[in-house]
Amino acid sequence: MTAQRETVQVDHDLFRAVYDSPASLPGRHRWTTPESDVRRLEKLLGMPARSIGAPLWVSGDEPDCPKCRRRVTWYDIVSSALSGLHDKAMIATVILGERKYVNTEIPDAIAGVRCSDCHTAIDGLRSFKCHNWAYAFEELEAIRERMAGGLAPT
């Protein structure tokens, strides 16, 4: 492990062997993003409804916002990341794409995440991932085109 944050692409077999199990997620708690937040996430990213069909896992020291007690999900992570860190197409590619990425540092808290409801800073999130093994990869480009306002088939 390196002390410096670095994200590297890994092959499919290594990713599955190490990261397929929710037990591999760091932190005291592990939970999935509820269906309602997955649908909110699709709207936020401008994706067609029901594009995301895989579980969106989160792990950390505490699963709920310390102020409003809302369960912290991928929606909070992505909405925070869209304020200057990442763009929508990149996030959609990470969620739906064939390539798998891992961070190589000991998992400090994920920086910059805020509750989407009350905007309180969320400390103690350790990891987030999606198990998207069954996604139809050939449709990813059409989804990205529709997100960009194109006329891809429905």
Coordinates of N, CA, C and O in Angstrom, one line a residue:
M1 N 0.8 -1.2 0.0 CA 0.0 0.0 0.0 C 0.9 1.2 0.0 O 1.9 1.3 0.6
T2 N 0.4 2.3 -0.6 CA 1.1 3.5 -0.6 C 0.3 4.5 0.4 O -0.8 4.3 0.6
A3 N 1.1 5.4 0.9 CA 0.4 6.4 1.8 C -0.3 7.4 1.0 O -1.2 8.1 1.5
Q4 N 0.1 7.6 -0.3 CA -0.5 8.6 -1.2 C -1.7 8.0 -1.9 O -1.7 6.9 -2.3
R5 N -2.8 8.8 -2.0 CA -4.0 8.4 -2.7 C -3.7 8.2 -4.2 O -3.2 9.1 -4.9
E6 N -3.9 7.0 -4.7 CA -3.7 6.7 -6.1 C -4.8 5.8 -6.5 O -5.2 4.8 -5.8
T7 N -5.4 6.0 -7.7 CA -6.5 5.1 -8.2 C -5.9 4.4 -9.4 O -5.4 5.1 -10.3
V8 N -6.0 3.1 -9.5 CA -5.5 2.4 -10.6 C -6.5 1.4 -11.2 O -7.4 0.9 -10.5
Q9 N -6.4 1.2 -12.5 CA -7.3 0.2 -13.1 C -6.8 -1.2 -12.9 O -5.6 -1.4 -12.9
V10 N -7.7 -2.1 -12.6 CA -7.3 -3.5 -12.4 C -8.1 -4.4 -13.3 O -9.1 -4.0 -13.8
D11 N -7.5 -5.6 -13.5 CA -8.3 -6.5 -14.4 C -9.5 -7.1 -13.7 O -9.6 -7.0 -12.5
H12 N -10.4 -7.6 -14.5 CA -11.7 -8.0 -14.0 C -11.6 -9.1 -12.9 O -12.2 -9.1 -11.9
D13 N -10.7 -10.1 -13.1 CA -10.5 -11.2 -12.2 C -10.0 -10.7 -10.8 O -10.5 -11.2 -9.8
L14 N -9.0 -9.8 -10.9 CA -8.5 -9.3 -9.6 C -9.6 -8.5 -8.9 O -9.7 -8.7 -7.6
F15 N -10.3 -7.7 -9.6 CA -11.3 -6.9 -9.0 C -12.4 -7.8 -8.3 O -12.7 -7.6 -7.1
R16 N -12.8 -8.8 -9.0 CA -13.8 -9.7 -8.4 C -13.3 -10.5 -7.2 O -14.0 -10.6 -6.2
A17 N -12.0 -10.9 -7.3 CA -11.5 -11.7 -6.2 C -11.4 -10.9 -4.9 O -11.6 -11.4 -3.9
V18 N -11.0 -9.7 -5.1 CA -10.7 -8.8 -3.9 C -11.9 -8.0 -3.5 O -12.2 -7.9 -2.3
Y19 N -12.7 -7.5 -4.4 CA -13.7 -6.5 -4.0 C -15.2 -7.0 -4.2 O -16.1 -6.2 -4.0
D20 N -15.4 -8.2 -4.7 CA -16.7 -8.6 -4.9 C -17.6 -8.7 -3.7 O -18.8 -8.5 -3.7
S21 N -16.9 -9.1 -2.6 CA -17.7 -9.3 -1.3 C -17.9 -8.0 -0.6 O -16.9 -7.2 -0.4
P22 N -19.1 -7.7 -0.1 CA -19.3 -6.5 0.7 C -18.4 -6.6 2.0 O -18.1 -5.5 2.6
A23 N -18.0 -7.8 2.4 CA -17.2 -7.9 3.6 C -15.8 -7.2 3.4 O -15.1 -6.9 4.4
S24 N -15.4 -7.0 2.2 CA -14.1 -6.4 1.9 C -14.2 -4.9 2.1 O -13.1 -4.3 2.1
L25 N -15.3 -4.3 2.3 CA -15.4 -2.9 2.4 C -15.0 -2.5 3.8 O -15.3 -3.1 4.8
P26 N -14.2 -1.4 3.9 CA -13.7 -1.0 5.2 C -14.7 -0.2 6.0 O -15.7 0.3 5.4
G27 N -14.6 -0.1 7.3 CA -15.5 0.6 8.1 C -16.3 -0.4 9.0 O -16.4 -1.5 8.7
R28 N -17.0 0.2 10.0 CA -17.8 -0.7 10.9 C -19.1 -1.1 10.3 O -19.6 -2.1 10.6
H29 N -19.6 -0.3 9.3 CA -20.9 -0.6 8.7 C -20.8 -0.7 7.2 O -20.0 0.0 6.6
R30 N -21.7 -1.5 6.6 CA -21.8 -1.7 5.2 C -23.3 -1.7 4.8 O -24.1 -2.4 5.5
W31 N -23.7 -0.9 3.8 CA -25.1 -0.9 3.4 C -25.2 -0.5 2.0 O -24.3 -0.1 1.3
T32 N -26.4 -0.8 1.4 CA -26.6 -0.5 0.0 C -27.5 0.8 -0.1 O -28.3 1.1 0.8
T33 N -27.4 1.4 -1.2 CA -28.2 2.6 -1.5 C -29.6 2.1 -1.8 O -29.8 1.2 -2.7
P34 N -30.6 2.7 -1.2 CA -32.0 2.3 -1.4 C -32.4 2.6 -2.8 O -31.9 3.6 -3.5
E35 N -33.4 1.9 -3.3 CA -33.9 2.0 -4.7 C -34.3 3.5 -5.0 O -34.0 4.0 -6.1
S36 N -34.9 4.2 -4.0 CA -35.4 5.5 -4.2 C -34.2 6.5 -4.5 O -34.3 7.4 -5.4
D37 N -33.1 6.3 -3.8 CA -31.9 7.1 -4.1 C -31.2 6.7 -5.4 O -30.6 7.6 -6.0
V38 N -31.3 5.4 -5.8 CA -30.7 5.0 -7.1 C -31.5 5.8 -8.2 O -30.9 6.3 -9.1
R39 N -32.8 5.8 -8.1 CA -33.6 6.5 -9.1 C -33.3 8.0 -9.1 O -33.2 8.7 -10.1
R40 N -33.1 8.6 -7.9 CA -32.7 10.0 -7.8 C -31.4 10.3 -8.4 O -31.1 11.3 -9.1
L41 N -30.5 9.3 -8.2 CA -29.1 9.4 -8.8 C -29.2 9.4 -10.3 O -28.5 10.2 -11.0
E42 N -30.0 8.5 -10.9 CA -30.2 8.5 -12.3 C -30.6 9.9 -12.8 O -30.1 10.4 -13.8
K43 N -31.6 10.5 -12.2 CA -32.1 11.8 -12.6 C -31.1 12.8 -12.4 O -30.9 13.7 -13.3
L44 N -30.3 12.8 -11.3 CA -29.2 13.8 -11.1 C -28.2 13.7 -12.3 O -27.7 14.7 -12.7
L45 N -27.9 12.5 -12.7 CA -26.9 12.3 -13.8 C -27.5 12.5 -15.2 O -26.7 12.5 -16.1
G46 N -28.8 12.6 -15.3 CA -29.4 12.7 -16.6 C -29.4 11.4 -17.3 O -29.4 11.3 -18.6
M47 N -29.5 10.3 -16.6 CA -29.5 8.9 -17.2 C -30.9 8.5 -17.4 O -31.8 8.9 -16.7
P48 N -31.1 7.6 -18.4 CA -32.4 7.0 -18.5 C -32.8 6.2 -17.3 O -32.0 5.7 -16.6
A49 N -34.1 6.3 -17.0 CA -34.6 5.6 -15.8 C -34.2 4.1 -15.9 O -34.3 3.5 -16.9
R50 N -33.9 3.5 -14.8 CA -33.5 2.1 -14.6 C -32.3 1.7 -15.3 O -32.1 0.6 -15.7
S51 N -31.4 2.7 -15.6 CA -30.1 2.4 -16.2 C -29.2 1.6 -15.2 O -28.4 0.8 -15.5
I52 N -29.3 2.0 -13.9 CA -28.5 1.4 -12.8 C -29.3 0.2 -12.2 O -30.4 0.4 -11.7
G53 N -28.8 -1.0 -12.4 CA -29.5 -2.1 -11.9 C -28.7 -2.9 -10.8 O -29.1 -3.9 -10.3
A54 N -27.4 -2.4 -10.6 CA -26.6 -3.1 -9.6 C -26.6 -2.5 -8.2 O -26.9 -1.3 -8.1
P55 N -26.4 -3.3 -7.2 CA -26.3 -2.7 -5.9 C -25.2 -1.7 -5.8 O -24.1 -1.9 -6.3
L56 N -25.5 -0.6 -5.2 CA -24.5 0.5 -4.9 C -24.2 0.5 -3.4 O -25.0 1.0 -2.6
W57 N -23.0 -0.1 -3.1 CA -22.6 -0.3 -1.7 C -21.9 0.9 -1.2 O -21.2 1.6 -1.9
V58 N -22.1 1.2 0.1 CA -21.3 2.2 0.8 C -20.9 1.6 2.1 O -21.5 0.7 2.7
S59 N -19.7 2.0 2.6 CA -19.3 1.6 4.0 C -18.7 2.7 4.7 O -18.2 3.7 4.1
G60 N -18.7 2.6 6.0 CA -18.1 3.6 6.8 C -18.3 3.4 8.3 O -18.8 2.4 8.7
D61 N -17.9 4.4 9.1 CA -18.0 4.3 10.5 C -19.4 4.5 11.0 O -19.8 3.9 12.0
E62 N -20.2 5.4 10.4 CA -21.6 5.6 10.7 C -22.4 5.8 9.5 O -22.0 6.5 8.6
P63 N -23.5 5.1 9.3 CA -24.3 5.1 8.1 C -25.2 6.3 7.9 O -25.6 6.5 6.8
D64 N -25.4 7.1 9.0 CA -26.4 8.1 8.9 C -25.8 9.5 9.1 O -24.8 9.6 9.8
C65 N -26.4 10.5 8.5 CA -26.0 11.9 8.7 C -26.1 12.3 10.1 O -27.1 12.0 10.8
P66 N -25.1 12.9 10.7 CA -25.1 13.2 12.1 C -26.1 14.2 12.5 O -26.5 14.3 13.7
K67 N -26.6 15.0 11.5 CA -27.6 16.1 11.8 C -29.0 15.6 11.6 O -29.8 15.6 12.5
C68 N -29.3 15.2 10.4 CA -30.7 14.9 10.0 C -31.0 13.4 10.1 O -32.2 13.0 9.9
R69 N -30.0 12.5 10.3 CA -30.1 11.1 10.5 C -30.5 10.4 9.2 O -30.9 9.2 9.3
R70 N -30.5 11.1 8.1 CA -30.8 10.4 6.8 C -29.6 9.4 6.5 O -28.5 9.7 6.7
R71 N -30.0 8.3 5.9 CA -29.0 7.3 5.5 C -28.1 7.9 4.4 O -28.7 8.3 3.4
V72 N -26.8 7.9 4.5 CA -25.9 8.4 3.5 C -25.8 7.4 2.4 O -25.6 6.2 2.7
T73 N -25.9 7.8 1.1 CA -25.9 6.9 0.0 C -25.0 7.4 -1.1 O -24.4 8.4 -1.0
W74 N -25.0 6.6 -2.2 CA -24.2 7.1 -3.4 C -24.8 8.4 -3.9 O -24.0 9.2 -4.5
Y75 N -26.1 8.7 -3.6 CA -26.6 10.0 -4.1 C -25.9 11.1 -3.4 O -25.5 12.1 -4.1
D76 N -25.6 11.0 -2.1 CA -24.8 12.1 -1.4 C -23.4 12.2 -2.0 O -22.9 13.3 -2.2
I77 N -22.8 11.0 -2.2 CA -21.4 11.0 -2.7 C -21.3 11.7 -4.1 O -20.5 12.5 -4.4
V78 N -22.2 11.3 -5.0 CA -22.2 11.8 -6.4 C -22.6 13.2 -6.4 O -22.0 14.0 -7.1
S79 N -23.7 13.6 -5.7 CA -24.1 15.0 -5.7 C -22.9 15.9 -5.2 O -22.7 17.0 -5.7
S80 N -22.2 15.4 -4.2 CA -21.0 16.2 -3.7 C -19.9 16.3 -4.7 O -19.3 17.3 -4.9
A81 N -19.7 15.1 -5.4 CA -18.6 15.1 -6.4 C -18.9 16.0 -7.7 O -18.0 16.4 -8.3
L82 N -20.2 16.2 -7.9 CA -20.6 17.0 -9.1 C -20.3 18.5 -8.9 O -20.3 19.3 -9.9
S83 N -20.0 18.9 -7.7 CA -19.7 20.3 -7.4 C -18.2 20.6 -7.6 O -17.5 21.0 -6.7
G84 N -17.8 20.3 -8.9 CA -16.4 20.7 -9.3 C -15.4 19.6 -9.3 O -14.3 19.8 -9.8
L85 N -15.7 18.4 -8.8 CA -14.7 17.3 -8.8 C -14.8 16.4 -10.0 O -13.7 16.2 -10.6
H86 N -16.0 16.0 -10.3 CA -16.1 15.1 -11.5 C -17.3 15.5 -12.3 O -18.2 16.2 -11.8
D87 N -17.4 15.1 -13.6 CA -18.5 15.4 -14.4 C -19.4 14.2 -14.5 O -19.1 13.1 -14.2
K88 N -20.7 14.4 -15.0 CA -21.7 13.4 -15.0 C -21.3 12.2 -15.9 O -21.5 11.1 -15.5
A89 N -20.7 12.5 -17.0 CA -20.3 11.4 -17.9 C -19.3 10.4 -17.3 O -19.4 9.2 -17.4
M90 N -18.3 11.0 -16.6 CA -17.3 10.2 -16.0 C -17.9 9.3 -14.9 O -17.6 8.2 -14.8
I91 N -18.8 9.9 -14.1 CA -19.5 9.1 -13.0 C -20.3 8.0 -13.6 O -20.3 6.9 -13.1
A92 N -21.1 8.3 -14.7 CA -21.9 7.3 -15.3 C -21.0 6.1 -15.9 O -21.3 5.0 -15.7
T93 N -19.8 6.5 -16.4 CA -18.9 5.5 -16.9 C -18.4 4.6 -15.8 O -18.2 3.4 -16.0
V94 N -18.1 5.2 -14.6 CA -17.6 4.4 -13.5 C -18.7 3.5 -13.0 O -18.5 2.3 -12.8
I95 N -20.0 3.9 -13.0 CA -21.1 3.1 -12.5 C -21.4 2.0 -13.5 O -21.6 0.9 -13.1
L96 N -21.5 2.3 -14.7 CA -22.0 1.4 -15.8 C -20.9 0.7 -16.6 O -21.1 -0.2 -17.3
G97 N -19.7 1.3 -16.5 CA -18.6 0.8 -17.4 C -18.0 -0.5 -17.1 O -18.2 -1.1 -16.0
E98 N -17.3 -1.1 -18.0 CA -16.6 -2.4 -17.9 C -15.4 -2.3 -17.0 O -15.0 -3.3 -16.4
R99 N -14.7 -1.2 -17.0 CA -13.4 -1.0 -16.3 C -13.7 -0.9 -14.8 O -14.7 -0.3 -14.4
K100 N -12.9 -1.5 -14.0 CA -13.0 -1.4 -12.5 C -11.8 -0.7 -11.9 O -10.7 -0.9 -12.4
Y101 N -12.1 0.2 -11.0 CA -11.0 1.0 -10.4 C -11.0 0.8 -8.9 O -12.0 0.5 -8.2
V102 N -9.8 0.8 -8.3 CA -9.6 0.7 -6.9 C -8.7 1.8 -6.4 O -7.8 2.3 -7.2
N103 N -8.9 2.3 -5.2 CA -7.9 3.2 -4.6 C -6.9 2.4 -3.8 O -7.2 1.3 -3.2
T104 N -5.6 2.8 -3.9 CA -4.5 2.0 -3.3 C -4.0 2.5 -2.0 O -3.1 2.0 -1.5
E105 N -4.7 3.4 -1.3 CA -4.3 3.9 0.0 C -5.1 3.2 1.1 O -6.2 2.6 0.8
I106 N -4.6 3.2 2.3 CA -5.4 2.8 3.4 C -6.6 3.7 3.5 O -6.4 5.0 3.4
P107 N -7.8 3.2 3.6 CA -9.0 4.1 3.4 C -9.2 5.1 4.5 O -9.8 4.8 5.5
D108 N -8.8 6.3 4.2 CA -9.2 7.4 5.1 C -10.6 7.8 4.7 O -11.2 7.2 3.8
A109 N -11.2 8.7 5.5 CA -12.5 9.1 5.2 C -12.6 9.7 3.8 O -11.6 10.4 3.3
I110 N -13.7 9.5 3.0 CA -13.8 10.1 1.7 C -14.1 11.6 1.9 O -15.1 12.0 2.6
A111 N -13.3 12.4 1.4 CA -13.3 13.9 1.6 C -14.4 14.5 0.8 O -14.7 14.1 -0.3
G112 N -15.0 15.6 1.4 CA -15.9 16.5 0.6 C -17.3 16.0 0.5 O -18.1 16.6 -0.3
V113 N -17.7 15.0 1.1 CA -19.1 14.5 1.0 C -20.0 15.3 2.0 O -19.7 15.5 3.1
R114 N -21.2 15.7 1.4 CA -22.1 16.4 2.2 C -23.5 15.7 2.1 O -23.8 15.2 1.0
C115 N -24.3 15.8 3.1 CA -25.6 15.2 3.1 C -26.4 16.0 2.0 O -26.4 17.3 2.1
S116 N -27.1 15.3 1.1 CA -27.8 16.0 0.1 C -29.1 16.7 0.6 O -29.6 17.7 0.0
D117 N -29.6 16.4 1.8 CA -30.7 17.0 2.4 C -30.4 18.2 3.2 O -31.0 19.3 3.0
C118 N -29.5 18.1 4.2 CA -29.2 19.2 5.1 C -27.8 19.8 4.9 O -27.5 20.8 5.6
H119 N -27.0 19.3 4.0 CA -25.7 19.8 3.6 C -24.7 19.7 4.7 O -23.6 20.4 4.6
T120 N -24.9 18.9 5.7 CA -23.9 18.7 6.7 C -22.8 17.8 6.2 O -23.0 16.9 5.4
A121 N -21.5 18.2 6.6 CA -20.4 17.4 6.1 C -20.4 16.0 6.7 O -20.8 15.8 7.9
I122 N -20.1 15.0 5.9 CA -20.2 13.6 6.3 C -18.7 13.1 6.5 O -18.0 13.1 5.5
D123 N -18.4 12.8 7.7 CA -17.1 12.2 8.0 C -17.2 10.8 8.2 O -18.3 10.3 8.7
G124 N -16.2 10.0 7.9 CA -16.2 8.6 8.2 C -16.7 7.6 7.2 O -16.8 6.4 7.4
L125 N -17.1 8.2 6.0 CA -17.3 7.2 4.9 C -16.0 6.7 4.4 O -15.0 7.4 4.3
R126 N -15.9 5.4 4.2 CA -14.7 4.7 3.9 C -14.6 4.2 2.4 O -13.5 4.2 1.8
S127 N -15.7 3.8 1.9 CA -15.7 3.2 0.5 C -17.1 3.2 -0.1 O -18.1 3.3 0.6
F128 N -17.1 3.1 -1.4 CA -18.3 2.9 -2.1 C -18.0 2.2 -3.4 O -16.9 2.4 -4.0
K129 N -18.9 1.3 -3.8 CA -18.6 0.5 -5.0 C -20.0 -0.1 -5.5 O -21.0 0.0 -4.8
C130 N -19.9 -0.6 -6.7 CA -21.1 -1.2 -7.3 C -20.7 -2.5 -7.9 O -19.7 -2.7 -8.5
H131 N -21.6 -3.5 -7.8 CA -21.4 -4.8 -8.3 C -22.2 -4.9 -9.6 O -23.4 -5.2 -9.6
N132 N -21.6 -4.5 -10.7 CA -22.3 -4.3 -11.9 C -21.9 -5.3 -13.0 O -21.6 -5.0 -14.1
W133 N -21.9 -6.6 -12.6 CA -21.3 -7.6 -13.4 C -22.3 -7.9 -14.6 O -21.8 -8.4 -15.6
A134 N -23.5 -7.7 -14.5 CA -24.5 -8.2 -15.5 C -24.9 -7.1 -16.5 O -25.7 -7.3 -17.3
Y135 N -24.3 -5.9 -16.4 CA -24.7 -4.8 -17.2 C -24.4 -5.1 -18.7 O -23.4 -5.6 -19.0
A136 N -25.3 -4.6 -19.6 CA -25.1 -4.8 -21.0 C -24.1 -3.7 -21.5 O -24.5 -2.6 -21.8
F137 N -22.8 -4.0 -21.6 CA -21.8 -3.0 -21.8 C -22.0 -2.3 -23.2 O -21.7 -1.1 -23.3
E138 N -22.6 -3.0 -24.2 CA -22.7 -2.3 -25.5 C -23.7 -1.2 -25.4 O -23.8 -0.3 -26.3
E139 N -24.6 -1.1 -24.4 CA -25.5 0.0 -24.3 C -25.0 1.2 -23.6 O -25.6 2.2 -23.5
L140 N -23.8 1.1 -23.0 CA -23.2 2.2 -22.3 C -23.1 3.5 -23.1 O -23.4 4.6 -22.7
E141 N -22.6 3.3 -24.4 CA -22.4 4.5 -25.2 C -23.7 5.1 -25.6 O -23.8 6.3 -25.6
A142 N -24.8 4.3 -25.8 CA -26.1 4.9 -26.1 C -26.6 5.7 -24.8 O -27.2 6.7 -25.0
I143 N -26.4 5.2 -23.7 CA -26.8 5.9 -22.4 C -26.0 7.2 -22.3 O -26.6 8.2 -22.0
R144 N -24.7 7.2 -22.5 CA -24.0 8.4 -22.5 C -24.4 9.4 -23.5 O -24.5 10.6 -23.2
E145 N -24.8 8.9 -24.7 CA -25.3 9.8 -25.7 C -26.6 10.5 -25.3 O -26.8 11.7 -25.5
R146 N -27.5 9.7 -24.7 CA -28.8 10.2 -24.3 C -28.6 11.2 -23.1 O -29.3 12.2 -23.0
M147 N -27.6 10.9 -22.3 CA -27.3 11.9 -21.2 C -26.8 13.2 -21.7 O -27.1 14.2 -21.1
A148 N -26.2 13.2 -22.9 CA -25.6 14.4 -23.5 C -26.7 15.1 -24.4 O -26.4 16.1 -25.0
G149 N -27.9 14.5 -24.4 CA -29.0 15.2 -25.2 C -29.1 14.6 -26.6 O -29.9 15.1 -27.4
G150 N -28.4 13.5 -26.8 CA -28.5 12.9 -28.2 C -29.8 12.1 -28.3 O -30.6 12.0 -27.4
L151 N -30.0 11.5 -29.5 CA -31.2 10.8 -29.8 C -31.0 9.3 -29.9 O -31.5 8.7 -30.8
A152 N -30.3 8.8 -28.9 CA -30.1 7.3 -28.9 C -31.4 6.6 -28.7 O -32.3 7.1 -28.1
P153 N -31.5 5.4 -29.2 CA -32.8 4.6 -29.1 C -33.1 4.4 -27.7 O -32.2 4.3 -26.8
T154 N -34.4 4.2 -27.4 CA -34.9 4.0 -26.0 C -35.0 2.5 -25.8 O -35.1 1.7 -26.6

